[in-house]
Amino acid sequence: AQFLELGVTGGACSYIGDVNSKGFFNNTKVGGGFFARWNWHPNFSTRLSGIRGKLQADDTRSPNPEIRERNLSFNTDLWEIALFQEFNLIPYHPKKNDNQVFAPYVYAGISAFHFNPKTFYQGDWIALQPIGSEGQGLPGFKKKYSLLQPTAVLGAGIRLALTERFAVGL
């Protein structure tokens, strides 16, 4: 039996890089979105999702005095659309019987995300990509990065059907 699930998703967005030297949780923000999952077989489903989050980092939070003196910062909204295939390690069908309401799964697919990092400078928000803040676009440097980037999606999760119409997942 095939069935369609519609739902909401939530999680954390965090930047790790040279502007965030204090670690993963220093700049973590909440993200969320919507998804549609077509369960076309007890072991297979196809999922389409859209997610929005926010990334930010700031040198002033660094324990390193040289990094704080550099005084770089950025923030950006992050929009992603993803399409991926899920494989349930245990057949999943919440309408059939009690032993199929729990399913660990793995997934793989593709996505694209849009971002536009900006910094606050002299009272205004300045987009960083057009000015080539890391030398992009200058002779001898790489071309400017695109604000739309492709990605590969790989992961694992678990889902539990609490009723025929309501499930939770991690």
mmCIF file of C-alpha atoms in Angstrom:
data_model
loop_
_atom_site.group_PDB
_atom_site.id
_atom_site.type_symbol
_atom_site.label_atom_id
_atom_site.label_comp_id
_atom_site.label_asym_id
_atom_site.label_seq_id
_atom_site.Cartn_x
_atom_site.Cartn_y
_atom_site.Cartn_z
ATOM 1 C CA ALA A 1 0.000 0.000 0.000
ATOM 2 C CA GLN A 2 1.302 3.405 -0.960
ATOM 3 C CA PHE A 3 0.701 6.591 0.997
ATOM 4 C CA LEU A 4 1.740 10.242 1.090
ATOM 5 C CA GLU A 5 3.012 12.037 4.177
ATOM 6 C CA LEU A 6 3.103 15.818 4.548
ATOM 7 C CA GLY A 7 4.922 17.343 7.468
ATOM 8 C CA VAL A 8 7.080 19.940 9.091
ATOM 9 C CA THR A 9 10.732 19.593 9.951
ATOM 10 C CA GLY A 10 13.011 21.467 12.313
ATOM 11 C CA GLY A 11 16.586 21.440 13.433
ATOM 12 C CA ALA A 12 19.726 23.480 13.957
ATOM 13 C CA CYS A 13 21.877 25.520 11.568
ATOM 14 C CA SER A 14 25.468 26.298 12.491
ATOM 15 C CA TYR A 15 28.528 27.678 10.727
ATOM 16 C CA ILE A 16 31.958 26.159 11.346
ATOM 17 C CA GLY A 17 34.911 28.062 9.920
ATOM 18 C CA ASP A 18 37.557 30.705 10.544
ATOM 19 C CA VAL A 19 34.996 33.300 11.709
ATOM 20 C CA ASN A 20 33.673 30.888 14.337
ATOM 21 C CA SER A 21 36.624 29.642 16.324
ATOM 22 C CA LYS A 22 34.647 28.728 19.461
ATOM 23 C CA GLY A 23 33.007 25.637 17.989
ATOM 24 C CA PHE A 24 29.809 24.215 16.596
ATOM 25 C CA PHE A 25 27.266 25.454 19.154
ATOM 26 C CA ASN A 26 28.579 29.025 19.409
ATOM 27 C CA ASN A 27 26.408 30.385 16.577
ATOM 28 C CA THR A 28 23.659 27.769 16.287
ATOM 29 C CA LYS A 29 20.263 28.997 15.091
ATOM 30 C CA VAL A 30 16.924 27.243 14.604
ATOM 31 C CA GLY A 31 15.869 26.173 11.110
ATOM 32 C CA GLY A 32 12.768 24.530 9.752
ATOM 33 C CA GLY A 33 10.611 23.738 6.772
ATOM 34 C CA PHE A 34 8.119 21.445 5.111
ATOM 35 C CA PHE A 35 8.300 18.105 3.345
ATOM 36 C CA ALA A 36 6.294 15.666 1.274
ATOM 37 C CA ARG A 37 7.230 11.979 1.366
ATOM 38 C CA TRP A 38 5.774 9.417 -1.041
ATOM 39 C CA ASN A 39 5.963 5.994 0.621
ATOM 40 C CA TRP A 40 5.680 3.846 -2.480
ATOM 41 C CA HIS A 41 6.915 0.620 -0.834
ATOM 42 C CA PRO A 42 7.300 -0.456 2.828
ATOM 43 C CA ASN A 43 11.088 -0.171 2.371
ATOM 44 C CA PHE A 44 11.318 2.818 0.000
ATOM 45 C CA SER A 45 10.117 6.400 -0.106
ATOM 46 C CA THR A 46 10.950 9.553 -2.028
ATOM 47 C CA ARG A 47 11.093 12.856 -0.184
ATOM 48 C CA LEU A 48 10.961 16.474 -1.336
ATOM 49 C CA SER A 49 11.719 19.128 1.266
ATOM 50 C CA GLY A 50 12.183 22.852 1.593
ATOM 51 C CA ILE A 51 14.062 24.329 4.537
ATOM 52 C CA ARG A 52 14.928 27.820 5.749
ATOM 53 C CA GLY A 53 17.616 28.618 8.279
ATOM 54 C CA LYS A 54 20.048 31.330 9.280
ATOM 55 C CA LEU A 55 23.841 31.258 9.610
ATOM 56 C CA GLN A 56 25.988 33.807 11.375
ATOM 57 C CA ALA A 57 29.425 34.204 12.919
ATOM 58 C CA ASP A 58 31.409 36.991 14.534
ATOM 59 C CA ASP A 59 35.142 37.394 15.251
ATOM 60 C CA THR A 60 34.433 39.376 18.434
ATOM 61 C CA ARG A 61 33.471 36.108 20.172
ATOM 62 C CA SER A 62 36.870 34.492 19.512
ATOM 63 C CA PRO A 63 39.214 33.700 22.418
ATOM 64 C CA ASN A 64 42.126 34.615 20.086
ATOM 65 C CA PRO A 65 43.068 38.358 20.270
ATOM 66 C CA GLU A 66 44.324 38.420 16.657
ATOM 67 C CA ILE A 67 41.006 37.059 15.390
ATOM 68 C CA ARG A 68 39.040 39.575 17.494
ATOM 69 C CA GLU A 69 41.191 42.378 16.046
ATOM 70 C CA ARG A 70 40.362 41.239 12.499
ATOM 71 C CA ASN A 71 36.711 42.005 13.389
ATOM 72 C CA LEU A 72 34.941 40.071 10.612
ATOM 73 C CA SER A 73 31.307 39.020 10.855
ATOM 74 C CA PHE A 74 28.527 37.804 8.595
ATOM 75 C CA ASN A 75 24.976 36.576 8.590
ATOM 76 C CA THR A 76 22.846 35.021 5.887
ATOM 77 C CA ASP A 77 19.484 33.440 5.367
ATOM 78 C CA LEU A 78 19.799 29.929 3.995
ATOM 79 C CA TRP A 79 17.156 28.375 1.728
ATOM 80 C CA GLU A 80 17.387 24.748 0.602
ATOM 81 C CA ILE A 81 15.303 22.464 -1.572
ATOM 82 C CA ALA A 82 16.161 18.759 -1.538
ATOM 83 C CA LEU A 83 15.047 15.578 -3.261
ATOM 84 C CA PHE A 84 16.199 12.251 -1.906
ATOM 85 C CA GLN A 85 15.481 8.563 -1.705
ATOM 86 C CA GLU A 86 14.964 6.856 1.655
ATOM 87 C CA PHE A 87 15.495 3.183 2.407
ATOM 88 C CA ASN A 88 13.744 1.805 5.506
ATOM 89 C CA LEU A 89 15.876 -0.865 7.141
ATOM 90 C CA ILE A 90 12.655 -2.343 8.587
ATOM 91 C CA PRO A 91 9.475 -2.224 6.469
ATOM 92 C CA TYR A 92 7.369 0.797 7.516
ATOM 93 C CA HIS A 93 3.618 1.105 7.158
ATOM 94 C CA PRO A 94 1.703 2.566 10.089
ATOM 95 C CA LYS A 95 -1.708 1.483 8.728
ATOM 96 C CA LYS A 96 -0.896 -2.203 8.463
ATOM 97 C CA ASN A 97 0.031 -3.561 11.896
ATOM 98 C CA ASP A 98 1.902 -2.688 15.062
ATOM 99 C CA ASN A 99 5.241 -4.254 14.088
ATOM 100 C CA GLN A 100 5.701 -1.824 11.159
ATOM 101 C CA VAL A 101 5.302 1.510 12.987
ATOM 102 C CA PHE A 102 9.017 1.984 13.748
ATOM 103 C CA ALA A 103 11.674 2.288 11.055
ATOM 104 C CA PRO A 104 15.336 3.232 11.047
ATOM 105 C CA TYR A 105 16.291 4.526 7.595
ATOM 106 C CA VAL A 106 19.140 5.826 5.469
ATOM 107 C CA TYR A 107 18.840 8.340 2.655
ATOM 108 C CA ALA A 108 20.732 9.918 -0.224
ATOM 109 C CA GLY A 109 19.917 12.542 -2.802
ATOM 110 C CA ILE A 110 20.610 16.019 -4.113
ATOM 111 C CA SER A 111 19.784 19.531 -3.014
ATOM 112 C CA ALA A 112 20.457 23.135 -3.833
ATOM 113 C CA PHE A 113 20.778 25.987 -1.381
ATOM 114 C CA HIS A 114 20.767 29.757 -1.719
ATOM 115 C CA PHE A 115 22.626 32.107 0.583
ATOM 116 C CA ASN A 116 23.793 35.740 0.477
ATOM 117 C CA PRO A 117 26.276 36.538 3.261
ATOM 118 C CA LYS A 118 26.241 40.127 4.499
ATOM 119 C CA THR A 119 28.105 42.124 7.094
ATOM 120 C CA PHE A 120 27.096 45.217 9.033
ATOM 121 C CA TYR A 121 29.471 48.045 8.116
ATOM 122 C CA GLN A 122 29.140 51.753 8.916
ATOM 123 C CA GLY A 123 25.422 51.453 9.646
ATOM 124 C CA ASP A 124 24.472 49.383 6.568
ATOM 125 C CA TRP A 125 24.219 45.701 5.633
ATOM 126 C CA ILE A 126 26.733 45.040 2.847
ATOM 127 C CA ALA A 127 26.520 41.907 0.644
ATOM 128 C CA LEU A 128 29.948 40.234 0.645
ATOM 129 C CA GLN A 129 29.845 38.288 -2.642
ATOM 130 C CA PRO A 130 29.686 41.353 -4.972
ATOM 131 C CA ILE A 131 32.707 42.975 -3.308
ATOM 132 C CA GLY A 132 34.873 39.817 -3.441
ATOM 133 C CA SER A 133 35.651 39.943 0.278
ATOM 134 C CA GLU A 134 38.146 37.066 0.004
ATOM 135 C CA GLY A 135 39.721 38.209 -3.249
ATOM 136 C CA GLN A 136 37.237 36.447 -5.523
ATOM 137 C CA GLY A 137 37.106 37.984 -8.959
ATOM 138 C CA LEU A 138 40.522 39.649 -8.699
ATOM 139 C CA PRO A 139 43.389 38.660 -11.017
ATOM 140 C CA GLY A 140 45.079 35.502 -9.708
ATOM 141 C CA PHE A 141 42.093 34.503 -7.532
ATOM 142 C CA LYS A 142 39.108 32.262 -8.129
ATOM 143 C CA LYS A 143 35.976 33.685 -9.720
ATOM 144 C CA LYS A 144 33.254 34.919 -7.371
ATOM 145 C CA TYR A 145 31.260 32.140 -5.734
ATOM 146 C CA SER A 146 27.691 31.523 -6.784
ATOM 147 C CA LEU A 147 24.921 32.337 -4.302
ATOM 148 C CA LEU A 148 23.192 29.115 -5.414
ATOM 149 C CA GLN A 149 25.133 25.936 -4.619
ATOM 150 C CA PRO A 150 24.433 22.222 -5.276
ATOM 151 C CA THR A 151 24.980 19.671 -2.526
ATOM 152 C CA ALA A 152 24.858 15.943 -1.944
ATOM 153 C CA VAL A 153 22.508 14.744 0.782
ATOM 154 C CA LEU A 154 23.422 11.690 2.883
ATOM 155 C CA GLY A 155 22.019 10.727 6.242
ATOM 156 C CA ALA A 156 20.216 8.400 8.573
ATOM 157 C CA GLY A 157 17.207 8.674 10.823
ATOM 158 C CA ILE A 158 14.456 6.909 12.682
ATOM 159 C CA ARG A 159 10.712 7.403 12.498
ATOM 160 C CA LEU A 160 7.917 6.204 14.759
ATOM 161 C CA ALA A 161 4.231 6.274 13.837
ATOM 162 C CA LEU A 162 2.313 7.296 16.952
ATOM 163 C CA THR A 163 -1.014 6.890 15.125
ATOM 164 C CA GLU A 164 -2.047 6.211 11.529
ATOM 165 C CA ARG A 165 -1.887 9.983 10.906
ATOM 166 C CA PHE A 166 0.934 11.189 13.155
ATOM 167 C CA ALA A 167 4.612 10.212 13.202
ATOM 168 C CA VAL A 168 7.763 11.665 14.705
ATOM 169 C CA GLY A 169 11.280 11.305 13.409
ATOM 170 C CA LEU A 170 14.858 12.131 14.257
#
